Coordinates of C-alpha atoms (C1' of nucleotides) in Angstrom, one line a residue:
Chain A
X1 CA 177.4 92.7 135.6
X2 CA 177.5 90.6 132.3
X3 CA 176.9 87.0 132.8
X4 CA 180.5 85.6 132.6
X5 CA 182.6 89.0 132.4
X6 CA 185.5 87.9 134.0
X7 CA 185.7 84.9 132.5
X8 CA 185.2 86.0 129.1
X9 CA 187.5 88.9 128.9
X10 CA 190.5 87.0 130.6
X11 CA 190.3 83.7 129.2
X12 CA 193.6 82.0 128.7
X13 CA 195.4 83.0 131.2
X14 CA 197.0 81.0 134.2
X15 CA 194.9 81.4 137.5
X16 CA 196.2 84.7 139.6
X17 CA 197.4 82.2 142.0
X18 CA 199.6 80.3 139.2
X19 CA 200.6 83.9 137.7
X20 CA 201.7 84.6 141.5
X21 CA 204.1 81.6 141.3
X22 CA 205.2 82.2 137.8
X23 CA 206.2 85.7 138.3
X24 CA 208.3 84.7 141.5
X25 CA 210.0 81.8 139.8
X26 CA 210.8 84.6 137.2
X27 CA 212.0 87.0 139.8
X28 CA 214.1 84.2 141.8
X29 CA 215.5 83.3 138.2
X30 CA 216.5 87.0 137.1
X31 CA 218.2 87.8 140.9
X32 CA 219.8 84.5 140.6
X33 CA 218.7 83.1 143.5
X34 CA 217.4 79.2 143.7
X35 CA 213.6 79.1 143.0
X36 CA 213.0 75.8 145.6
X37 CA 210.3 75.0 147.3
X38 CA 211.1 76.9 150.0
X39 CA 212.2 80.2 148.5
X40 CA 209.5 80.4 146.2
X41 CA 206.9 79.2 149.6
X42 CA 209.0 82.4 151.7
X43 CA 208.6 84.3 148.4
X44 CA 204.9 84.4 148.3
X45 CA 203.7 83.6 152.4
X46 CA 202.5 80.2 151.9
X47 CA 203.9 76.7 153.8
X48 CA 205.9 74.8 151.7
X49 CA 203.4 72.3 151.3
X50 CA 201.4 74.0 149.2
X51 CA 204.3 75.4 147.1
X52 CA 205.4 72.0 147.2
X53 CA 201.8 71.2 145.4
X54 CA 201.2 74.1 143.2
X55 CA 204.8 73.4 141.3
X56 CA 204.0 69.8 140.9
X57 CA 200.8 71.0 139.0
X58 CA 203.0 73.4 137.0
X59 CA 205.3 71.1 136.1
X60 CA 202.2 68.9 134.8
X61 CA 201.3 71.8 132.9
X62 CA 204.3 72.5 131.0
X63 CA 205.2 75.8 132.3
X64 CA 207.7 75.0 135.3
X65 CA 210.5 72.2 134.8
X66 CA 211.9 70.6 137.7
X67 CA 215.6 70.8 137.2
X68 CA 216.6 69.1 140.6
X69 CA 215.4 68.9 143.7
X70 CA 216.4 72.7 144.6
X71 CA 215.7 74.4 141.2
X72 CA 212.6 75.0 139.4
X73 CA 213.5 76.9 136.3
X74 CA 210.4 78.2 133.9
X75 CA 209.8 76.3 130.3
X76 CA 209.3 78.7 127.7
X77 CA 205.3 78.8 128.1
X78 CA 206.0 79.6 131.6
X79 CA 208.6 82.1 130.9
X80 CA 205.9 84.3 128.3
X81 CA 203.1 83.6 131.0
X82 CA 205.5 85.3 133.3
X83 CA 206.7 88.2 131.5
X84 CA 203.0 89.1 130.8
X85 CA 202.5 89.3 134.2
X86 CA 205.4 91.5 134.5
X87 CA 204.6 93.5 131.8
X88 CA 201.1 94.3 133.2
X89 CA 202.2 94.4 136.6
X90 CA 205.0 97.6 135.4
X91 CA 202.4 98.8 133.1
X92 CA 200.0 99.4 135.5
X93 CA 203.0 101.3 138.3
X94 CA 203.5 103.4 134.9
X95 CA 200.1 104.3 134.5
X96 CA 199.4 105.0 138.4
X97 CA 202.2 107.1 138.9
X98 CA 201.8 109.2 135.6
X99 CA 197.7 109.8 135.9
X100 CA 197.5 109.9 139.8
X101 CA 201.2 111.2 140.6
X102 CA 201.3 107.7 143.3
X103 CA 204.7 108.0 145.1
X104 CA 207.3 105.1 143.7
X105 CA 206.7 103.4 147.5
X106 CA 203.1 102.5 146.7
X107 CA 202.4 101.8 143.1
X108 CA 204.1 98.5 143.9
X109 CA 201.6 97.1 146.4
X110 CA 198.7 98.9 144.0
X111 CA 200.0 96.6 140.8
X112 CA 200.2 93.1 142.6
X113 CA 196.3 93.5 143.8
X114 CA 195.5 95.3 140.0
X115 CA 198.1 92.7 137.6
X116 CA 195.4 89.7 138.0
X117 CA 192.5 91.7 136.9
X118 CA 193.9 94.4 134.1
X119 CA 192.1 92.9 130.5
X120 CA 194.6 92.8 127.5
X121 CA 192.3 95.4 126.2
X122 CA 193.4 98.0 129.1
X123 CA 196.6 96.6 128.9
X124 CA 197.1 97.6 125.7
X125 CA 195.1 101.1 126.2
X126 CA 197.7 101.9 128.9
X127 CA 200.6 101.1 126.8
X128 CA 199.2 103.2 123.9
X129 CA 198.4 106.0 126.5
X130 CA 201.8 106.5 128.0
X131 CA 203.6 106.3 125.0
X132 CA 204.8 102.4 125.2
X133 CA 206.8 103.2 128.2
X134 CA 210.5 101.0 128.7
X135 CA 210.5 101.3 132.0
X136 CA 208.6 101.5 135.1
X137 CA 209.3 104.4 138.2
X138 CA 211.2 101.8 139.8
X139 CA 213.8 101.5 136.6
X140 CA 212.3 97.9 136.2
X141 CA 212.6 97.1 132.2
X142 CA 209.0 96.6 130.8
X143 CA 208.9 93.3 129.0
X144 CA 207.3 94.2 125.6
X145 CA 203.8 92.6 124.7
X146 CA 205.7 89.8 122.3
X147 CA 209.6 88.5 121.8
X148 CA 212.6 88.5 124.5
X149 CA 213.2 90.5 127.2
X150 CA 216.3 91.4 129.2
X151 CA 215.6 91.7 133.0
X152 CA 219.4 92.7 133.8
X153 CA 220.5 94.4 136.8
X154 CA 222.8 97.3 137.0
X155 CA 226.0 97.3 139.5
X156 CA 224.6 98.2 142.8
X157 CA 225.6 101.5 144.6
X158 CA 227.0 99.2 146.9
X159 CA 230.1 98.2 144.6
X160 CA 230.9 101.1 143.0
X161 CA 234.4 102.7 143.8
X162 CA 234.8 106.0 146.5
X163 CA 235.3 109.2 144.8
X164 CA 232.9 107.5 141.4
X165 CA 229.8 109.6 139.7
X166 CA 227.5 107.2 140.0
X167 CA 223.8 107.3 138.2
X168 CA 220.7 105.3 139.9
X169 CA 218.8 103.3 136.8
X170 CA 216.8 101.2 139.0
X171 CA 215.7 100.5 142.2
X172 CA 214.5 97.6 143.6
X173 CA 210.7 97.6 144.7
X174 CA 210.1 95.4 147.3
X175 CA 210.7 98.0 150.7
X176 CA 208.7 100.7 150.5
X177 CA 209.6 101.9 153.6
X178 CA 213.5 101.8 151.7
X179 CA 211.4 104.0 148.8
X180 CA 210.1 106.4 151.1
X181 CA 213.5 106.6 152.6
X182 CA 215.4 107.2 149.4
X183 CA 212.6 109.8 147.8
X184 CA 213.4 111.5 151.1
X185 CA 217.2 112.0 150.8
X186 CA 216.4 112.7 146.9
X187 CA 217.5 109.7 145.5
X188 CA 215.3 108.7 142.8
X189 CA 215.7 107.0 139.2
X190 CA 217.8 109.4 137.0
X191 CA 219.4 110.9 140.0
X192 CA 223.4 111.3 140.1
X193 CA 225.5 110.5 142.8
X194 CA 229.1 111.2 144.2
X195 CA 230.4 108.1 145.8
X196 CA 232.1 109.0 149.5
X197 CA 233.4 106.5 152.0
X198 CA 232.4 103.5 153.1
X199 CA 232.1 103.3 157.0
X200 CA 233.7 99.8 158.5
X201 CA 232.1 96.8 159.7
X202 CA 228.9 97.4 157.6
X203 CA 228.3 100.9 158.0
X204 CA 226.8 103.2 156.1
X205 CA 227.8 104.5 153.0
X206 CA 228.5 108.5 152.4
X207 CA 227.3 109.7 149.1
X208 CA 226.9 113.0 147.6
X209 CA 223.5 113.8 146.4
X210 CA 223.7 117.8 144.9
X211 CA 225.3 119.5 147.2
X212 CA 224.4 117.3 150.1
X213 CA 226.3 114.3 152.2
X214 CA 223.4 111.4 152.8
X215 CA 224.2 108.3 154.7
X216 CA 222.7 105.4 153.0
X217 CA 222.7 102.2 155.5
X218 CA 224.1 98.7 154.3
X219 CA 220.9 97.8 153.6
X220 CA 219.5 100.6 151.3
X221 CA 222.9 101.0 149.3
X222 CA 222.3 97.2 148.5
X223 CA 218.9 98.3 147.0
X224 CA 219.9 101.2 144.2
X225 CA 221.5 99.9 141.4
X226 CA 223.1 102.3 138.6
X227 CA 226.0 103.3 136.6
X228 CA 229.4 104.9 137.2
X229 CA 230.0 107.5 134.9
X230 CA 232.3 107.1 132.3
X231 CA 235.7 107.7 132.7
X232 CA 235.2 107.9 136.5
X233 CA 236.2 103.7 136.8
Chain B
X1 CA 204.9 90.2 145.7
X2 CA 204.8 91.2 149.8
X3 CA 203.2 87.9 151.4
X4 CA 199.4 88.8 151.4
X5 CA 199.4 91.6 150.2
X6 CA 196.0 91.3 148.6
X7 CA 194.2 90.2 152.5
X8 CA 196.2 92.8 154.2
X9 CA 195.0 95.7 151.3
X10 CA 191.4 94.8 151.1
X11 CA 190.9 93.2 154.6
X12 CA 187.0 93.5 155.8
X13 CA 185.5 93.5 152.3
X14 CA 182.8 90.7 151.3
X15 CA 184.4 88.1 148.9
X16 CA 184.4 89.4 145.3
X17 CA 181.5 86.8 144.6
X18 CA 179.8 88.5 147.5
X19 CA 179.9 91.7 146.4
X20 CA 179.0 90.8 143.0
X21 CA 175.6 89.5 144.7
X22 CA 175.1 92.8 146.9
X23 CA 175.5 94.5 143.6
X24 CA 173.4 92.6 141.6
X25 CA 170.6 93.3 144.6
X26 CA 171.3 96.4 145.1
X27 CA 170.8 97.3 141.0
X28 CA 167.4 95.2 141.3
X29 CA 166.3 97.3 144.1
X30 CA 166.4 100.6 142.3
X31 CA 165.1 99.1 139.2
X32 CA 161.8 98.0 141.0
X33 CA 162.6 94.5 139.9
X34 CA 161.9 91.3 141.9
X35 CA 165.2 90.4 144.0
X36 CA 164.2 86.6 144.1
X37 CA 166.5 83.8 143.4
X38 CA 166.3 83.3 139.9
X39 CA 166.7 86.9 138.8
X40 CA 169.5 87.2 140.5
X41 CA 170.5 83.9 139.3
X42 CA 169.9 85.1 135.8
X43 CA 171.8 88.6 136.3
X44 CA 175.3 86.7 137.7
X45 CA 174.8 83.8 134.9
X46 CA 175.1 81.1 138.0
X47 CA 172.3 78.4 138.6
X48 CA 169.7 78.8 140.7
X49 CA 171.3 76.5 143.3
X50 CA 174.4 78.2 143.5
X51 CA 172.5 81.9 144.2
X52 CA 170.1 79.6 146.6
X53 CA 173.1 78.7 148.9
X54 CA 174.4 82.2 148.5
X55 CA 171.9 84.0 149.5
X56 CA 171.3 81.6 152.9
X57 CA 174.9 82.5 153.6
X58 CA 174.2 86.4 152.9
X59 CA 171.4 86.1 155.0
X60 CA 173.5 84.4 157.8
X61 CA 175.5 87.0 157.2
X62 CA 173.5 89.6 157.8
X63 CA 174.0 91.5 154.6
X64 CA 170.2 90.4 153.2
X65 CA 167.1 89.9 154.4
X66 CA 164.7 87.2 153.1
X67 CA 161.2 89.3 153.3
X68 CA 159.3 86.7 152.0
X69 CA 160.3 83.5 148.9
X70 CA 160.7 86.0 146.2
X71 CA 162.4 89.1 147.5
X72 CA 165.7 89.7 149.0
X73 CA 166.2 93.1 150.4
X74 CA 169.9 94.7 151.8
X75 CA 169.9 94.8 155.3
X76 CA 171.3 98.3 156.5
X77 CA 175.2 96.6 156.4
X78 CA 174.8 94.7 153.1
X79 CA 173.4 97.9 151.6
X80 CA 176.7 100.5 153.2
X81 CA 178.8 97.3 151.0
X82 CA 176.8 97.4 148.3
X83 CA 177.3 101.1 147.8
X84 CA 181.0 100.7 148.5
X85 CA 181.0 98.7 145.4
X86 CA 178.8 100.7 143.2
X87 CA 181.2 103.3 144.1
X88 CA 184.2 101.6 143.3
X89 CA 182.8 100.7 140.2
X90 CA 181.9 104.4 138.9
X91 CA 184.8 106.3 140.4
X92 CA 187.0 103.2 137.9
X93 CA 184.7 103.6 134.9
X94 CA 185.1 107.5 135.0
X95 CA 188.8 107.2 135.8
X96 CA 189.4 105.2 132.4
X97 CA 187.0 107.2 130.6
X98 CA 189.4 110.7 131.7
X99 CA 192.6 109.1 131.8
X100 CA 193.0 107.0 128.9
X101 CA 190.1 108.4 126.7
X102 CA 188.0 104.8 127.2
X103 CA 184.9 105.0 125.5
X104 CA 181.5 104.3 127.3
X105 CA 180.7 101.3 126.0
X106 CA 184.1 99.8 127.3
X107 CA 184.5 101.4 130.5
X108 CA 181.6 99.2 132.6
X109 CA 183.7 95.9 131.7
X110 CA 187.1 96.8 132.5
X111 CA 185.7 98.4 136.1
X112 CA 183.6 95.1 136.5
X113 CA 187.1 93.5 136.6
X114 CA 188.9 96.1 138.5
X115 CA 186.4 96.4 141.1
X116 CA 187.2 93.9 143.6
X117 CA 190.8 94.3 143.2
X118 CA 190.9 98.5 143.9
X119 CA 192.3 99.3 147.8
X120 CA 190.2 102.0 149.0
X121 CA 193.9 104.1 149.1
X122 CA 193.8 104.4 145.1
X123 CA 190.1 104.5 145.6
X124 CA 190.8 107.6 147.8
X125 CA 193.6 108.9 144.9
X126 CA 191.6 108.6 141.7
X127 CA 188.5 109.9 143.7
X128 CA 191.0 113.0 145.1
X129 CA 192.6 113.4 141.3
X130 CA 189.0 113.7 139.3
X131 CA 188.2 116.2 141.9
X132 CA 185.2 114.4 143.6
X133 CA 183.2 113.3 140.6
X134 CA 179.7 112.9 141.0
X135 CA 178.5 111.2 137.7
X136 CA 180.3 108.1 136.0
X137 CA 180.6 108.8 132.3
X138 CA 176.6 107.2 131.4
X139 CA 175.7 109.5 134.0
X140 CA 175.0 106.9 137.2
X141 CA 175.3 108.9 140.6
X142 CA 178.6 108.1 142.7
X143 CA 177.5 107.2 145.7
X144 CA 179.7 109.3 148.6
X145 CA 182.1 107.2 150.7
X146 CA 180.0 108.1 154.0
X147 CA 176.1 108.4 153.9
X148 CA 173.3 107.7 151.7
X149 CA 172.4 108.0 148.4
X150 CA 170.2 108.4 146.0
X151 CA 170.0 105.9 142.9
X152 CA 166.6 107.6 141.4
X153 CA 166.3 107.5 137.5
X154 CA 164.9 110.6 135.4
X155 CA 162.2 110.1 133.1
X156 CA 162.7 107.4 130.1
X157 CA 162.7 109.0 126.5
X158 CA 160.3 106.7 126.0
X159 CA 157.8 108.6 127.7
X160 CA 158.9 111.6 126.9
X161 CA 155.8 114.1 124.8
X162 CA 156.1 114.5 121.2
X163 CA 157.6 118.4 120.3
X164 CA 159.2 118.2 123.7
X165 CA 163.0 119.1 124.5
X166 CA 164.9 116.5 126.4
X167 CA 168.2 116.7 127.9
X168 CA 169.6 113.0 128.4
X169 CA 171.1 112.5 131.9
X170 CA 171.9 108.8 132.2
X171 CA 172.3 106.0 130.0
X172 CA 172.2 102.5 131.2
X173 CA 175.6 100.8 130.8
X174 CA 174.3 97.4 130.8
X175 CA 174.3 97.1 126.7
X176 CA 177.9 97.8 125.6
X177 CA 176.6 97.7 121.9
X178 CA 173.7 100.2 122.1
X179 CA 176.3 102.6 123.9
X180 CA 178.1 102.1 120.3
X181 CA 174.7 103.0 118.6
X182 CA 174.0 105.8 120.9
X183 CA 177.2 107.4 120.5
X184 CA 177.6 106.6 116.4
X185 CA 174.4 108.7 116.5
X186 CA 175.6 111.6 118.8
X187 CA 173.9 110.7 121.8
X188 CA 175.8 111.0 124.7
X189 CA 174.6 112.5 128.4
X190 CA 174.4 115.6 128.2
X191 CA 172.9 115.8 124.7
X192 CA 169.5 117.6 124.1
X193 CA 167.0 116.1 122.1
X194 CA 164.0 117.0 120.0
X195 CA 161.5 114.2 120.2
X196 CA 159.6 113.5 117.2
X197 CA 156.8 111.4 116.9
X198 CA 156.8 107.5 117.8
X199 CA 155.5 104.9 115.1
X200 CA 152.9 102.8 115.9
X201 CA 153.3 99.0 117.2
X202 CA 156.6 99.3 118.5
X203 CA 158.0 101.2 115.8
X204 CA 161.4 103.9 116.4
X205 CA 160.8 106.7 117.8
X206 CA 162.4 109.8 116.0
X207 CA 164.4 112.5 117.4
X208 CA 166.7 114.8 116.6
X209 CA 169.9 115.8 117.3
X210 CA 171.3 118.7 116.4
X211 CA 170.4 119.5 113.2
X212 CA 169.6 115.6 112.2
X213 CA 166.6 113.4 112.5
X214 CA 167.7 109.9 114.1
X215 CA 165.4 106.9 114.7
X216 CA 165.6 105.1 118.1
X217 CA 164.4 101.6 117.8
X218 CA 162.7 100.2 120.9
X219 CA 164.9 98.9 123.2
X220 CA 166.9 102.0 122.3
X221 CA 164.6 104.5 123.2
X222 CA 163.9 102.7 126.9
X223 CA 167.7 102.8 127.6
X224 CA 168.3 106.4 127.5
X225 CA 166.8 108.6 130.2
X226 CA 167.1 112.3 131.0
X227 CA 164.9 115.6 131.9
X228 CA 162.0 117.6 129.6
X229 CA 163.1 121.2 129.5
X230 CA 161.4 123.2 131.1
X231 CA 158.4 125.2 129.6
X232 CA 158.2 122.2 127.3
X233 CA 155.8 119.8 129.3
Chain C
dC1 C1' 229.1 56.2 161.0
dA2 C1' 225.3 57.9 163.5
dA3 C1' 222.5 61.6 164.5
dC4 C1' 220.5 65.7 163.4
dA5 C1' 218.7 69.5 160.7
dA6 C1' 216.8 71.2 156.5
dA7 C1' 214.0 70.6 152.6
dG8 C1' 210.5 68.2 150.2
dT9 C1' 206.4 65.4 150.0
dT10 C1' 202.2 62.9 151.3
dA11 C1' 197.8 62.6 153.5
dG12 C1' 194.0 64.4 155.4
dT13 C1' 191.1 68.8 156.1
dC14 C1' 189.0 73.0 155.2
dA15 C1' 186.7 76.9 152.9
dA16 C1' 184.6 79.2 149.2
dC17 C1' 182.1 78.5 145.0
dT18 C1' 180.3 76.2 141.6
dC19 C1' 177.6 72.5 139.3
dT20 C1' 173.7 68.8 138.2
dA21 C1' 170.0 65.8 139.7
dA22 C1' 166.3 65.3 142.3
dC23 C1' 163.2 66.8 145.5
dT24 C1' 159.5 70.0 147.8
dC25 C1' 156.1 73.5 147.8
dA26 C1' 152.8 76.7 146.0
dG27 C1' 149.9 78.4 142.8
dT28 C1' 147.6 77.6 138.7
dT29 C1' 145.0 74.9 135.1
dT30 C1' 141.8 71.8 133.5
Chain D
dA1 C1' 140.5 67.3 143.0
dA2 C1' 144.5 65.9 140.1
dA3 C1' 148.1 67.4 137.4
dC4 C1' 151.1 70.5 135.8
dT5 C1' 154.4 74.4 136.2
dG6 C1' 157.7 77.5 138.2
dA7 C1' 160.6 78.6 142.0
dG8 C1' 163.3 77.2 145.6
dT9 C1' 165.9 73.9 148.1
dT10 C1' 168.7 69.8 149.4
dA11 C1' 172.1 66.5 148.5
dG12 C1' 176.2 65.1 146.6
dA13 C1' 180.2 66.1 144.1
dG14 C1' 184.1 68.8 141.8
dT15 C1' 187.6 72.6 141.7
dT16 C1' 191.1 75.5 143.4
dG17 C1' 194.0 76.7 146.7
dA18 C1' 195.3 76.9 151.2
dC19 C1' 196.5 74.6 155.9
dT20 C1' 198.7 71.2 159.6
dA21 C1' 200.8 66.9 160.9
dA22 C1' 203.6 63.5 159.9
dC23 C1' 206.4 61.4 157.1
dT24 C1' 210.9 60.7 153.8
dT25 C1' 215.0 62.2 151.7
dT26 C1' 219.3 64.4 151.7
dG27 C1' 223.1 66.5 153.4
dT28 C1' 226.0 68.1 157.2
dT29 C1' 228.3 67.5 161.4
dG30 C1' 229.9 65.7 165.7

DNA sequence: CAACAAAGTTAGTCAACTCTAACTCAGTTT
DNA sequence: AAACTGAGTTAGAGTTGACTAACTTTGTTG
């Protein structure tokens, strides 16, 4: 109840509503997609409008370049601003899921409301705490607190050859009904896999999971991303 | 990153700078103090203006009643949100303090941050995981999720006899750096305290703890409140 | 090439909060 | 009683971020 609090303790940093845009333009630029207007507008449920708005004012502020009309692409302030945000936002699905044993499906939603309002003080409490953790329960890398970062994707189950071992590293966080789904058939970060057939005309996929056949749908086999074992390309 | 996430989450709940004003009532209220404009003003370090029009739209709200031009009271509603916060608030502070080992005089920032952006589902989870706490870590009551509550303070040391034995129950968190004092001089809740005598015109008063004598200036003294053993009155 | 659709922008509003400056009102002082 | 003082309010404006409606621009397609 400190006059100020807020303000004081996380000074410096871009509005939530700026670190909202940042981390998308981030996310659009690590999946490859285009980070226009309208993506980045879907991205985050606003009109386009006010997307349209917001990047004009990042662009004035030096942390979002305007490479064409379809393609924003971070500067390098806008990049760090970014990847702190990321780094709190995996700290903090670290930290839920190891103190309160949160399910992987809901730490996700838990970290966007928390990422705005953890201090770099907790931040770097939480870090200490769990041991400066690498990786989040999704498998997402966590950015450390200063230099580069590598935000690269595994191959996704979906490519990886019949008859293959196949180890899930990551798994995309956005469904958490898909989450719930997977933790259901067992299929969690670190788990192994035996590749099985792929049904036609988008149908699901057969994989082995122990010593039991799951169907994973076109949709969810898209989702986990891994490894095949060596020797088994 | 799920469009609005954060209205979808925390739908129903006053503004964050509503519930910041509820609070700051609320805490005046069990004090004793004066709920007018300007101590509230004063407590959220806004002008008197701003709380002015605040408190109009509160009132419109009906979440306070204007009893007369120098006391605001909680209606029955503004009151149930104003102990949703205070909850919030402690059930944060003692999560921090028992996961990551915070210390006191931390813990009451960080939660002032955190508590507007806490669903009540990981309220519900850290409540569930600390096994129903009753006390935040400087020994404030959690109020329950359903039903009243009661905010009453013990006895001041201040006031406390000479020769008497007094077990400290709660400690106001409003003064991060006396928390640093108290605890630099082994006074935590929970301690037990000889009091010694006071010196006069304001002087410390001198306890001791454990096997030490310690002098309590003051404002110290006022700060700390707790319980005379029994037999010792 | 003309027409249309998709993407982006501009303009005008709104809502929630804040501020300062200037006022009113009530209760002292002198 | 006049004047001062403190508390509260009103008025006007700024900031941030969103919206809709109505453009323009660009690119595709008949």
């Amino acid at each position: 109840m400190a006059p100020n609090s807020a303000t004081r303790t996380l000074g410096g940093r871009p509005s939530p509503a700026a670190e909202d845009y940042l981390k998308t333009i981030f996310a659009l630029g690590s999946s490859g997609d285009a980070a226009s207007v309208s993506t980045i507008a879907t991205r985050l449920g606003v009109s386009r409008p006010s997307a349209s708005v917001m990047l004009k004012r990042l662009a004035d502020e030096g942390l979002v370049e305007r490479v064409d009309r379809h393609r924003h692409l971070l500067t390098s302030k806008g990049r760090s601003d970014a990847l702190r945000v990321v780094r709190r936002h995996r700290l903090i699905e670290a930290f839920l899921a190891a103190t309160l044993d949160m399910p992987w499906d809901e730490v996700h939603a838990e970290a966007e409301l928390l990422e705005h309002a953890v201090s770099d003080r907790l931040e770097a409490r939480i870090d200490a705490a769990l041991g400066h953790p690498t990786h989040d329960p999704h498998g997402d890398p966590i950015p450390p607190r200063q230099g580069d970062h590598d935000e690269a994707w595994h191959e996704p189950l979906d490519a990886a050859p019949p008859g293959a071992t196949f180890r899930v590293e990551r798994v995309s966080d956005r469904d958490s009904a898909a989450l719930r789904h997977l933790a259901a058939l067992g299929i969690t970060v670190g788990s192994t896999l035996v590749v099985g057939e792929r049904e036609p005309f988008g149908g699901p996929l057969w994989v082995r999971v122990g010593r039991r056949r799951r169907a994973l749908g076109p949709g969810l086999s898209r989702l986990v991303h891994g490894a095949v074992q060596e020797g088994q390309r």
